[in-house]
Every structure is written in C-alpha cells, then in structure tokens.
Amino acid sequence: MAVASSVRVPYVAYLRVYEPLAAFPEPERSYWARYAERDETPTALDEQRRALADLLPTPPVPVPVHESGDAFVAEVDGAVCVCPWRTRLRGWQALAALEELLPAAVLDAALPPVVRRQAATDYERWRERHPDARPWIRAATWHVPVRWFVLFDDAEREYTKGDGAPVLRYRTPMAQARRRVARGLRTLRDALEEGPLIDGLVDVGRWLEEFHPRSLVELDYGGLVHAVPEGRLAGDRSAAEVAEGLAALREGDGERAGAAYEKLSRRWRLVRERQFSS
C-alpha cells in the first residue's frame, strides 16, 4: 500500500520494462499474478523513500540485505505486465558507478570503504549464482540520456499536471522500441564515426533484447519534473527533436540535424546546471 511521504524523489529519470506474466517462470509468475491483484501497489516515491531510509543507520546500508518483492504494474492490451524493482541488484550496480561519479573523499565520507568492499564481495558471490540477472529499470540523474529518446515517438508522450507533481512519460510496445533502435543505429553509423552515442544505443538495444517481445517500455521523467519549470516541461518535445535529428541525418542534411541536436542539448544543459546552484 502506498504511504504518504514528504520525501521528494531525487532528480532521477527512469527507463523501465514491464514484462507480461508469461515471461516469468513459476513460482514467480503466480507471485506476480497475486501481487497485481492488490488494490494498491507502491509507487516510485515509495521505492525511493525506502532506499533513503537504508542510508540513515550508522554504518549505512547501501544495498538491501534482501531483494525487494515489489514491482510496478501496468496493463497492456488487457494483459497484466510487471516491472520488478530488483532494488538489491540495482543498488549493487549503482554503488559500482558511484566510484566514477564522486571524488574519493566525498564517497568515503558518505559510504566508508569497508562498507563498499563488503557490498562488492556480496555482489561477486551473488553474481556467481545469478550470472544472467539483469534489472528491469535503468536510471539517470539530472538528465535523460539522448539514446533513450530514440525508443519513442512524440505521439507516445503523456504529460499530466495532476493535483500533485506533474508526470511526463512515454510508453511504447517492445517491438516498436527495438525497431527504432535498429533504425537509429543504421542512421548513426551511416552518418557518424563510432562514439559514445552509438555505443550507448547499442547497449540499450542489447538490454531490450533480454526481455519478452510483448513487453512495454516506459521512459519516466520521475523526479526531473521538479527540476524543470512548468512551462518548459509542458513544451518539452525531446523525443520529437531526436526523431527530427535522425531524419535529417538520413536525408544528408547536417545543418538541420545539428540544429535539432543543439536545441536538445541546450534544454538538458539548463537542467544539469541546476545541480550546481545553491
């Protein structure tokens, strides 16, 4: 059951995959079927609140001791689909990434080396028993990676103000997402040299191949809606700008492609700069 909280979701966007129940082996399939029948299921805010609570003890608990039994639930063409949180797995992966994002002194103060070493050891042992495990959720802080927008069309954009925080998200069938990745890669490889953008899209494409072909793919701006003024959020058409840039590249119009990319870069540069404001 969702619980009210004053905790604001940090400035994180999410790429999620919801798989149909048929994708899960028993007894997990039956577990998720019962889970989806609940009157209420936890929200992204509930997930974040639980993660933050684990950082309060001394020493902090950067990775949950037990894997989460929660998931996000969606209905696709009358079929129930679930996106397991897999908070423990994602915690291990996020912890490894922190060493590249934060200065050593800051990281040591927040998460002592002994805590990180123990978490790394636990992860190695767990990976030996679960070599094929992968998360259903990817996250990005203070921005939405350009490569994520390749998966979606502007017509799939959903923007609602609601009574509380606004919601901005895209949802598309897995088959569409895979086709767009393949087409985007062909375009980029014909027009550009190998680089981070192509490598990142290849990585996303490989990740999508791990899931059931009838899954649902979702891009959720999550807590980023708090970092963007309402007017800019309502006018954000990032997926359309990415599609425009790719279309221009296919037509050999470098000037138009550059203009679309500059517009997109300017929007997200303004968002990322806010993390350094007081």
PDB file of C-alpha atoms in Angstrom:
ATOM      1  CA  MET A   1       0.000   0.000   0.000  1.00  0.00           C
ATOM      2  CA  ALA A   2       1.294   3.460  -0.852  1.00  0.00           C
ATOM      3  CA  VAL A   3       2.165   5.608   2.129  1.00  0.00           C
ATOM      4  CA  ALA A   4       2.117   9.403   2.111  1.00  0.00           C
ATOM      5  CA  SER A   5       5.544  10.954   2.440  1.00  0.00           C
ATOM      6  CA  SER A   6       7.102  14.413   2.324  1.00  0.00           C
ATOM      7  CA  VAL A   7      10.246  12.947   0.757  1.00  0.00           C
ATOM      8  CA  ARG A   8      10.708  14.277  -2.762  1.00  0.00           C
ATOM      9  CA  VAL A   9      12.005  11.879  -5.364  1.00  0.00           C
ATOM     10  CA  PRO A  10      15.544  12.968  -6.304  1.00  0.00           C
ATOM     11  CA  TYR A  11      16.195  14.317  -9.773  1.00  0.00           C
ATOM     12  CA  VAL A  12      16.271  10.927 -11.486  1.00  0.00           C
ATOM     13  CA  ALA A  13      14.659   9.701 -14.714  1.00  0.00           C
ATOM     14  CA  TYR A  14      13.868   6.047 -15.346  1.00  0.00           C
ATOM     15  CA  LEU A  15      13.748   3.667 -18.291  1.00  0.00           C
ATOM     16  CA  ARG A  16      11.572   0.682 -17.369  1.00  0.00           C
ATOM     17  CA  VAL A  17      10.461  -2.562 -18.968  1.00  0.00           C
ATOM     18  CA  TYR A  18       7.133  -4.151 -17.987  1.00  0.00           C
ATOM     19  CA  GLU A  19       7.001  -7.846 -18.904  1.00  0.00           C
ATOM     20  CA  PRO A  20       3.848  -9.981 -19.277  1.00  0.00           C
ATOM     21  CA  LEU A  21       3.311 -12.632 -16.634  1.00  0.00           C
ATOM     22  CA  ALA A  22       4.106 -15.323 -19.220  1.00  0.00           C
ATOM     23  CA  ALA A  23       7.736 -14.145 -19.212  1.00  0.00           C
ATOM     24  CA  PHE A  24       8.259 -15.302 -15.622  1.00  0.00           C
ATOM     25  CA  PRO A  25       8.846 -18.903 -14.544  1.00  0.00           C
ATOM     26  CA  GLU A  26       6.904 -20.443 -11.725  1.00  0.00           C
ATOM     27  CA  PRO A  27       6.557 -19.825  -8.834  1.00  0.00           C
ATOM     28  CA  GLU A  28       7.442 -16.197  -9.609  1.00  0.00           C
ATOM     29  CA  ARG A  29       4.660 -15.942 -12.199  1.00  0.00           C
ATOM     30  CA  SER A  30       1.983 -16.840  -9.647  1.00  0.00           C
ATOM     31  CA  TYR A  31       3.518 -14.459  -7.121  1.00  0.00           C
ATOM     32  CA  TRP A  32       3.299 -11.508  -9.533  1.00  0.00           C
ATOM     33  CA  ALA A  33      -0.231 -12.503 -10.573  1.00  0.00           C
ATOM     34  CA  ARG A  34      -1.365 -12.297  -6.944  1.00  0.00           C
ATOM     35  CA  TYR A  35       0.654  -9.125  -6.418  1.00  0.00           C
ATOM     36  CA  ALA A  36      -1.033  -7.376  -9.352  1.00  0.00           C
ATOM     37  CA  GLU A  37      -4.470  -8.053  -7.855  1.00  0.00           C
ATOM     38  CA  ARG A  38      -3.804  -5.780  -4.885  1.00  0.00           C
ATOM     39  CA  ASP A  39      -5.977  -2.716  -4.506  1.00  0.00           C
ATOM     40  CA  GLU A  40      -2.863  -0.540  -4.272  1.00  0.00           C
ATOM     41  CA  THR A  41       0.776  -1.129  -5.153  1.00  0.00           C
ATOM     42  CA  PRO A  42       3.789   1.009  -4.151  1.00  0.00           C
ATOM     43  CA  THR A  43       4.822   3.998  -6.222  1.00  0.00           C
ATOM     44  CA  ALA A  44       8.204   5.282  -7.358  1.00  0.00           C
ATOM     45  CA  LEU A  45       8.124   7.638  -4.374  1.00  0.00           C
ATOM     46  CA  ASP A  46       7.681   4.700  -2.011  1.00  0.00           C
ATOM     47  CA  GLU A  47      10.642   2.932  -3.615  1.00  0.00           C
ATOM     48  CA  GLN A  48      12.870   5.976  -3.223  1.00  0.00           C
ATOM     49  CA  ARG A  49      11.762   6.585   0.373  1.00  0.00           C
ATOM     50  CA  ARG A  50      12.720   3.041   1.347  1.00  0.00           C
ATOM     51  CA  ALA A  51      16.136   3.386  -0.293  1.00  0.00           C
ATOM     52  CA  LEU A  52      16.830   6.659   1.519  1.00  0.00           C
ATOM     53  CA  ALA A  53      15.817   5.112   4.844  1.00  0.00           C
ATOM     54  CA  ASP A  54      18.552   2.480   4.434  1.00  0.00           C
ATOM     55  CA  LEU A  55      21.198   5.225   4.310  1.00  0.00           C
ATOM     56  CA  LEU A  56      20.260   6.644   7.726  1.00  0.00           C
ATOM     57  CA  PRO A  57      21.799   3.968  10.019  1.00  0.00           C
ATOM     58  CA  THR A  58      25.464   4.062  11.023  1.00  0.00           C
ATOM     59  CA  PRO A  59      27.124   2.477   9.164  1.00  0.00           C
ATOM     60  CA  PRO A  60      24.730   2.984   6.217  1.00  0.00           C
ATOM     61  CA  VAL A  61      23.215   0.075   4.318  1.00  0.00           C
ATOM     62  CA  PRO A  62      23.939   0.922   0.661  1.00  0.00           C
ATOM     63  CA  VAL A  63      22.392  -2.300  -0.644  1.00  0.00           C
ATOM     64  CA  PRO A  64      19.341  -4.013   0.881  1.00  0.00           C
ATOM     65  CA  VAL A  65      20.022  -7.264   2.687  1.00  0.00           C
ATOM     66  CA  HIS A  66      17.111  -8.922   0.880  1.00  0.00           C
ATOM     67  CA  GLU A  67      15.773  -8.419  -2.628  1.00  0.00           C
ATOM     68  CA  SER A  68      12.589  -6.412  -2.988  1.00  0.00           C
ATOM     69  CA  GLY A  69       9.351  -8.265  -3.616  1.00  0.00           C
ATOM     70  CA  ASP A  70       7.691  -5.207  -5.143  1.00  0.00           C
ATOM     71  CA  ALA A  71       7.060  -4.168  -8.734  1.00  0.00           C
ATOM     72  CA  PHE A  72       5.346  -1.554 -10.849  1.00  0.00           C
ATOM     73  CA  VAL A  73       2.231  -2.868 -12.590  1.00  0.00           C
ATOM     74  CA  ALA A  74       0.698  -1.923 -15.960  1.00  0.00           C
ATOM     75  CA  GLU A  75      -1.981  -3.350 -18.224  1.00  0.00           C
ATOM     76  CA  VAL A  76      -1.096  -3.796 -21.902  1.00  0.00           C
ATOM     77  CA  ASP A  77      -3.852  -4.806 -24.316  1.00  0.00           C
ATOM     78  CA  GLY A  78      -5.727  -6.428 -21.455  1.00  0.00           C
ATOM     79  CA  ALA A  79      -2.691  -8.345 -20.172  1.00  0.00           C
ATOM     80  CA  VAL A  80      -1.029  -7.683 -16.832  1.00  0.00           C
ATOM     81  CA  CYS A  81       2.639  -6.681 -17.075  1.00  0.00           C
ATOM     82  CA  VAL A  82       5.035  -6.113 -14.204  1.00  0.00           C
ATOM     83  CA  CYS A  83       8.325  -4.302 -13.775  1.00  0.00           C
ATOM     84  CA  PRO A  84      10.110  -5.810 -10.743  1.00  0.00           C
ATOM     85  CA  TRP A  85      12.045  -3.287  -8.676  1.00  0.00           C
ATOM     86  CA  ARG A  86      15.047  -5.549  -8.078  1.00  0.00           C
ATOM     87  CA  THR A  87      16.300  -2.906  -5.659  1.00  0.00           C
ATOM     88  CA  ARG A  88      19.174  -5.008  -4.367  1.00  0.00           C
ATOM     89  CA  LEU A  89      20.638  -5.686  -7.816  1.00  0.00           C
ATOM     90  CA  ARG A  90      20.262  -2.052  -8.846  1.00  0.00           C
ATOM     91  CA  GLY A  91      21.841  -0.963  -5.571  1.00  0.00           C
ATOM     92  CA  TRP A  92      24.960  -3.002  -6.284  1.00  0.00           C
ATOM     93  CA  GLN A  93      25.198  -1.614  -9.796  1.00  0.00           C
ATOM     94  CA  ALA A  94      24.671   1.976  -8.639  1.00  0.00           C
ATOM     95  CA  LEU A  95      27.316   1.561  -5.950  1.00  0.00           C
ATOM     96  CA  ALA A  96      29.886   0.494  -8.525  1.00  0.00           C
ATOM     97  CA  ALA A  97      29.032   3.527 -10.674  1.00  0.00           C
ATOM     98  CA  LEU A  98      29.469   5.953  -7.762  1.00  0.00           C
ATOM     99  CA  GLU A  99      33.231   5.490  -7.793  1.00  0.00           C
ATOM    100  CA  GLU A 100      33.305   7.101 -11.244  1.00  0.00           C
ATOM    101  CA  LEU A 101      30.921   9.925 -10.325  1.00  0.00           C
ATOM    102  CA  LEU A 102      32.123  11.174  -6.940  1.00  0.00           C
ATOM    103  CA  PRO A 103      35.514  12.322  -5.608  1.00  0.00           C
ATOM    104  CA  ALA A 104      37.115   9.723  -3.337  1.00  0.00           C
ATOM    105  CA  ALA A 105      36.907  11.957  -0.229  1.00  0.00           C
ATOM    106  CA  VAL A 106      33.188  12.579  -0.705  1.00  0.00           C
ATOM    107  CA  LEU A 107      32.476   8.917  -1.377  1.00  0.00           C
ATOM    108  CA  ASP A 108      34.483   7.771   1.657  1.00  0.00           C
ATOM    109  CA  ALA A 109      32.596  10.177   3.904  1.00  0.00           C
ATOM    110  CA  ALA A 110      29.199   9.031   2.657  1.00  0.00           C
ATOM    111  CA  LEU A 111      29.984   5.325   2.336  1.00  0.00           C
ATOM    112  CA  PRO A 112      33.111   4.140   4.198  1.00  0.00           C
ATOM    113  CA  PRO A 113      35.477   1.907   2.177  1.00  0.00           C
ATOM    114  CA  VAL A 114      34.815  -1.085   4.433  1.00  0.00           C
ATOM    115  CA  VAL A 115      31.092  -0.845   3.638  1.00  0.00           C
ATOM    116  CA  ARG A 116      31.757  -0.660  -0.102  1.00  0.00           C
ATOM    117  CA  ARG A 117      34.211  -3.558  -0.011  1.00  0.00           C
ATOM    118  CA  GLN A 118      31.698  -5.777   1.769  1.00  0.00           C
ATOM    119  CA  ALA A 119      28.988  -4.834  -0.732  1.00  0.00           C
ATOM    120  CA  ALA A 120      31.326  -5.618  -3.649  1.00  0.00           C
ATOM    121  CA  THR A 121      32.170  -9.009  -2.162  1.00  0.00           C
ATOM    122  CA  ASP A 122      28.494  -9.810  -1.643  1.00  0.00           C
ATOM    123  CA  TYR A 123      27.764  -8.827  -5.247  1.00  0.00           C
ATOM    124  CA  GLU A 124      30.512 -11.053  -6.636  1.00  0.00           C
ATOM    125  CA  ARG A 125      29.171 -14.041  -4.713  1.00  0.00           C
ATOM    126  CA  TRP A 126      25.624 -13.289  -5.833  1.00  0.00           C
ATOM    127  CA  ARG A 127      26.658 -12.948  -9.484  1.00  0.00           C
ATOM    128  CA  GLU A 128      28.238 -16.390  -9.382  1.00  0.00           C
ATOM    129  CA  ARG A 129      24.809 -17.821  -8.559  1.00  0.00           C
ATOM    130  CA  HIS A 130      22.865 -15.486 -10.905  1.00  0.00           C
ATOM    131  CA  PRO A 131      25.096 -14.862 -13.947  1.00  0.00           C
ATOM    132  CA  ASP A 132      22.209 -13.891 -16.242  1.00  0.00           C
ATOM    133  CA  ALA A 133      20.454 -11.437 -13.916  1.00  0.00           C
ATOM    134  CA  ARG A 134      19.557  -8.030 -15.313  1.00  0.00           C
ATOM    135  CA  PRO A 135      17.478  -5.131 -13.972  1.00  0.00           C
ATOM    136  CA  TRP A 136      14.114  -4.125 -15.379  1.00  0.00           C
ATOM    137  CA  ILE A 137      14.877  -0.482 -14.563  1.00  0.00           C
ATOM    138  CA  ARG A 138      17.658   1.894 -15.608  1.00  0.00           C
ATOM    139  CA  ALA A 139      18.146   5.318 -14.032  1.00  0.00           C
ATOM    140  CA  ALA A 140      19.834   8.592 -14.966  1.00  0.00           C
ATOM    141  CA  THR A 141      20.454  11.545 -12.632  1.00  0.00           C
ATOM    142  CA  TRP A 142      19.832  15.177 -13.655  1.00  0.00           C
ATOM    143  CA  HIS A 143      19.091  14.297 -17.295  1.00  0.00           C
ATOM    144  CA  VAL A 144      17.511  11.884 -19.723  1.00  0.00           C
ATOM    145  CA  PRO A 145      20.140  10.240 -21.961  1.00  0.00           C
ATOM    146  CA  VAL A 146      19.617  11.155 -25.629  1.00  0.00           C
ATOM    147  CA  ARG A 147      19.717   7.486 -26.615  1.00  0.00           C
ATOM    148  CA  TRP A 148      16.598   6.777 -24.518  1.00  0.00           C
ATOM    149  CA  PHE A 149      14.500   9.112 -26.656  1.00  0.00           C
ATOM    150  CA  VAL A 150      15.337   7.068 -29.765  1.00  0.00           C
ATOM    151  CA  LEU A 151      12.964   4.377 -28.458  1.00  0.00           C
ATOM    152  CA  PHE A 152       9.894   6.613 -28.536  1.00  0.00           C
ATOM    153  CA  ASP A 153       7.682   8.720 -30.799  1.00  0.00           C
ATOM    154  CA  ASP A 154       6.306  12.125 -29.902  1.00  0.00           C
ATOM    155  CA  ALA A 155       2.756  10.732 -30.245  1.00  0.00           C
ATOM    156  CA  GLU A 156       3.508   8.432 -27.262  1.00  0.00           C
ATOM    157  CA  ARG A 157       4.237  11.376 -24.989  1.00  0.00           C
ATOM    158  CA  GLU A 158       1.970  11.673 -21.925  1.00  0.00           C
ATOM    159  CA  TYR A 159       2.005  14.891 -19.911  1.00  0.00           C
ATOM    160  CA  THR A 160      -0.362  15.483 -16.995  1.00  0.00           C
ATOM    161  CA  LYS A 161      -0.286  18.147 -14.313  1.00  0.00           C
ATOM    162  CA  GLY A 162      -2.480  16.349 -11.789  1.00  0.00           C
ATOM    163  CA  ASP A 163      -3.202  17.605  -8.288  1.00  0.00           C
ATOM    164  CA  GLY A 164       0.371  16.999  -7.148  1.00  0.00           C
ATOM    165  CA  ALA A 165       3.578  16.808  -9.134  1.00  0.00           C
ATOM    166  CA  PRO A 166       3.283  16.711 -12.938  1.00  0.00           C
ATOM    167  CA  VAL A 167       4.018  13.494 -14.800  1.00  0.00           C
ATOM    168  CA  LEU A 168       5.865  13.289 -18.105  1.00  0.00           C
ATOM    169  CA  ARG A 169       6.401   9.886 -19.640  1.00  0.00           C
ATOM    170  CA  TYR A 170       6.496   7.899 -22.876  1.00  0.00           C
ATOM    171  CA  ARG A 171       5.271   4.327 -23.345  1.00  0.00           C
ATOM    172  CA  THR A 172       5.708   2.082 -26.362  1.00  0.00           C
ATOM    173  CA  PRO A 173       5.477  -1.637 -27.229  1.00  0.00           C
ATOM    174  CA  MET A 174       8.773  -3.509 -27.103  1.00  0.00           C
ATOM    175  CA  ALA A 175       8.573  -4.326 -30.835  1.00  0.00           C
ATOM    176  CA  GLN A 176       8.430  -0.609 -31.677  1.00  0.00           C
ATOM    177  CA  ALA A 177      11.305   0.225 -29.344  1.00  0.00           C
ATOM    178  CA  ARG A 178      13.523  -2.435 -30.914  1.00  0.00           C
ATOM    179  CA  ARG A 179      12.698  -1.299 -34.446  1.00  0.00           C
ATOM    180  CA  ARG A 180      13.535   2.299 -33.598  1.00  0.00           C
ATOM    181  CA  VAL A 181      16.837   1.291 -32.028  1.00  0.00           C
ATOM    182  CA  ALA A 182      17.805  -0.722 -35.110  1.00  0.00           C
ATOM    183  CA  ARG A 183      16.822   2.078 -37.484  1.00  0.00           C
ATOM    184  CA  GLY A 184      18.558   4.702 -35.342  1.00  0.00           C
ATOM    185  CA  LEU A 185      21.763   2.685 -35.277  1.00  0.00           C
ATOM    186  CA  ARG A 186      21.764   2.314 -39.064  1.00  0.00           C
ATOM    187  CA  THR A 187      21.328   6.066 -39.437  1.00  0.00           C
ATOM    188  CA  LEU A 188      24.026   6.981 -36.936  1.00  0.00           C
ATOM    189  CA  ARG A 189      26.551   4.508 -38.337  1.00  0.00           C
ATOM    190  CA  ASP A 190      25.971   5.789 -41.872  1.00  0.00           C
ATOM    191  CA  ALA A 191      26.459   9.409 -40.784  1.00  0.00           C
ATOM    192  CA  LEU A 192      28.868   9.357 -37.834  1.00  0.00           C
ATOM    193  CA  GLU A 193      32.003   7.650 -36.592  1.00  0.00           C
ATOM    194  CA  GLU A 194      31.789   5.205 -33.708  1.00  0.00           C
ATOM    195  CA  GLY A 195      31.440   7.061 -30.433  1.00  0.00           C
ATOM    196  CA  PRO A 196      29.536   7.345 -27.128  1.00  0.00           C
ATOM    197  CA  LEU A 197      26.135   7.948 -28.757  1.00  0.00           C
ATOM    198  CA  ILE A 198      26.351   4.823 -30.913  1.00  0.00           C
ATOM    199  CA  ASP A 199      27.880   2.746 -28.110  1.00  0.00           C
ATOM    200  CA  GLY A 200      25.128   3.840 -25.729  1.00  0.00           C
ATOM    201  CA  LEU A 201      22.374   2.956 -28.181  1.00  0.00           C
ATOM    202  CA  VAL A 202      23.956  -0.451 -28.825  1.00  0.00           C
ATOM    203  CA  ASP A 203      23.943  -1.060 -25.070  1.00  0.00           C
ATOM    204  CA  VAL A 204      20.269  -0.112 -24.766  1.00  0.00           C
ATOM    205  CA  GLY A 205      19.401  -2.353 -27.708  1.00  0.00           C
ATOM    206  CA  ARG A 206      21.150  -5.338 -26.153  1.00  0.00           C
ATOM    207  CA  TRP A 207      19.344  -4.709 -22.870  1.00  0.00           C
ATOM    208  CA  LEU A 208      15.952  -4.646 -24.590  1.00  0.00           C
ATOM    209  CA  GLU A 209      16.695  -7.983 -26.278  1.00  0.00           C
ATOM    210  CA  GLU A 210      16.764  -9.604 -22.830  1.00  0.00           C
ATOM    211  CA  PHE A 211      13.001  -9.152 -22.394  1.00  0.00           C
ATOM    212  CA  HIS A 212       9.777 -10.691 -23.678  1.00  0.00           C
ATOM    213  CA  PRO A 213       8.798  -9.341 -27.142  1.00  0.00           C
ATOM    214  CA  ARG A 214       5.358  -8.308 -25.852  1.00  0.00           C
ATOM    215  CA  SER A 215       6.741  -6.137 -23.080  1.00  0.00           C
ATOM    216  CA  LEU A 216       6.027  -2.453 -22.563  1.00  0.00           C
ATOM    217  CA  VAL A 217       8.881   0.076 -22.482  1.00  0.00           C
ATOM    218  CA  GLU A 218       8.476   3.247 -20.439  1.00  0.00           C
ATOM    219  CA  LEU A 219      10.521   6.433 -20.114  1.00  0.00           C
ATOM    220  CA  ASP A 220       9.503   8.294 -16.954  1.00  0.00           C
ATOM    221  CA  TYR A 221      10.916  11.741 -16.139  1.00  0.00           C
ATOM    222  CA  GLY A 222      10.468  10.823 -12.474  1.00  0.00           C
ATOM    223  CA  GLY A 223      11.920  13.432 -10.121  1.00  0.00           C
ATOM    224  CA  LEU A 224      13.221  15.522 -13.015  1.00  0.00           C
ATOM    225  CA  VAL A 225       9.800  17.180 -13.183  1.00  0.00           C
ATOM    226  CA  HIS A 226      10.856  19.103 -10.050  1.00  0.00           C
ATOM    227  CA  ALA A 227      13.976  20.438 -11.774  1.00  0.00           C
ATOM    228  CA  VAL A 228      12.222  21.887 -14.820  1.00  0.00           C
ATOM    229  CA  PRO A 229       9.922  24.956 -14.717  1.00  0.00           C
ATOM    230  CA  GLU A 230       6.338  24.056 -15.585  1.00  0.00           C
ATOM    231  CA  GLY A 231       6.319  25.982 -18.861  1.00  0.00           C
ATOM    232  CA  ARG A 232       9.467  24.290 -20.112  1.00  0.00           C
ATOM    233  CA  LEU A 233       8.215  20.889 -19.028  1.00  0.00           C
ATOM    234  CA  ALA A 234       4.932  21.344 -20.893  1.00  0.00           C
ATOM    235  CA  GLY A 235       6.882  22.353 -24.002  1.00  0.00           C
ATOM    236  CA  ASP A 236       9.479  19.585 -23.765  1.00  0.00           C
ATOM    237  CA  ARG A 237       9.371  17.583 -27.006  1.00  0.00           C
ATOM    238  CA  SER A 238      12.746  15.883 -26.694  1.00  0.00           C
ATOM    239  CA  ALA A 239      11.693  12.675 -28.457  1.00  0.00           C
ATOM    240  CA  ALA A 240      10.439  14.711 -31.412  1.00  0.00           C
ATOM    241  CA  GLU A 241      13.750  16.590 -31.593  1.00  0.00           C
ATOM    242  CA  VAL A 242      15.743  13.353 -31.578  1.00  0.00           C
ATOM    243  CA  ALA A 243      13.495  11.978 -34.340  1.00  0.00           C
ATOM    244  CA  GLU A 244      13.978  15.198 -36.304  1.00  0.00           C
ATOM    245  CA  GLY A 245      17.745  14.948 -35.972  1.00  0.00           C
ATOM    246  CA  LEU A 246      17.800  11.332 -37.133  1.00  0.00           C
ATOM    247  CA  ALA A 247      15.509  12.121 -40.068  1.00  0.00           C
ATOM    248  CA  ALA A 248      17.828  14.968 -41.096  1.00  0.00           C
ATOM    249  CA  LEU A 249      20.856  12.652 -40.950  1.00  0.00           C
ATOM    250  CA  ARG A 250      19.089  10.104 -43.163  1.00  0.00           C
ATOM    251  CA  GLU A 251      18.449  12.865 -45.683  1.00  0.00           C
ATOM    252  CA  GLY A 252      22.031  14.083 -45.515  1.00  0.00           C
ATOM    253  CA  ASP A 253      21.001  17.439 -44.028  1.00  0.00           C
ATOM    254  CA  GLY A 254      23.753  18.017 -41.487  1.00  0.00           C
ATOM    255  CA  GLU A 255      22.701  21.592 -40.780  1.00  0.00           C
ATOM    256  CA  ARG A 256      19.158  20.601 -39.797  1.00  0.00           C
ATOM    257  CA  ALA A 257      20.456  17.681 -37.731  1.00  0.00           C
ATOM    258  CA  GLY A 258      22.866  19.999 -35.918  1.00  0.00           C
ATOM    259  CA  ALA A 259      20.073  22.480 -35.152  1.00  0.00           C
ATOM    260  CA  ALA A 260      17.887  19.740 -33.647  1.00  0.00           C
ATOM    261  CA  TYR A 261      20.767  18.426 -31.552  1.00  0.00           C
ATOM    262  CA  GLU A 262      21.672  21.926 -30.336  1.00  0.00           C
ATOM    263  CA  LYS A 263      18.090  22.580 -29.240  1.00  0.00           C
ATOM    264  CA  LEU A 264      18.036  19.293 -27.334  1.00  0.00           C
ATOM    265  CA  SER A 265      21.473  19.888 -25.786  1.00  0.00           C
ATOM    266  CA  ARG A 266      20.543  23.393 -24.655  1.00  0.00           C
ATOM    267  CA  ARG A 267      17.412  22.140 -22.884  1.00  0.00           C
ATOM    268  CA  TRP A 268      19.252  19.446 -20.930  1.00  0.00           C
ATOM    269  CA  ARG A 269      22.263  21.658 -20.246  1.00  0.00           C
ATOM    270  CA  LEU A 270      19.965  24.060 -18.385  1.00  0.00           C
ATOM    271  CA  VAL A 271      18.632  21.168 -16.303  1.00  0.00           C
ATOM    272  CA  ARG A 272      22.061  19.750 -15.440  1.00  0.00           C
ATOM    273  CA  GLU A 273      23.378  23.163 -14.434  1.00  0.00           C
ATOM    274  CA  ARG A 274      20.746  23.338 -11.707  1.00  0.00           C
ATOM    275  CA  GLN A 275      22.534  20.636  -9.707  1.00  0.00           C
ATOM    276  CA  PHE A 276      25.309  23.168  -9.021  1.00  0.00           C
ATOM    277  CA  SER A 277      23.006  26.001  -7.955  1.00  0.00           C
ATOM    278  CA  SER A 278      22.559  26.788  -4.289  1.00  0.00           C
TER     279      SER A 278
END
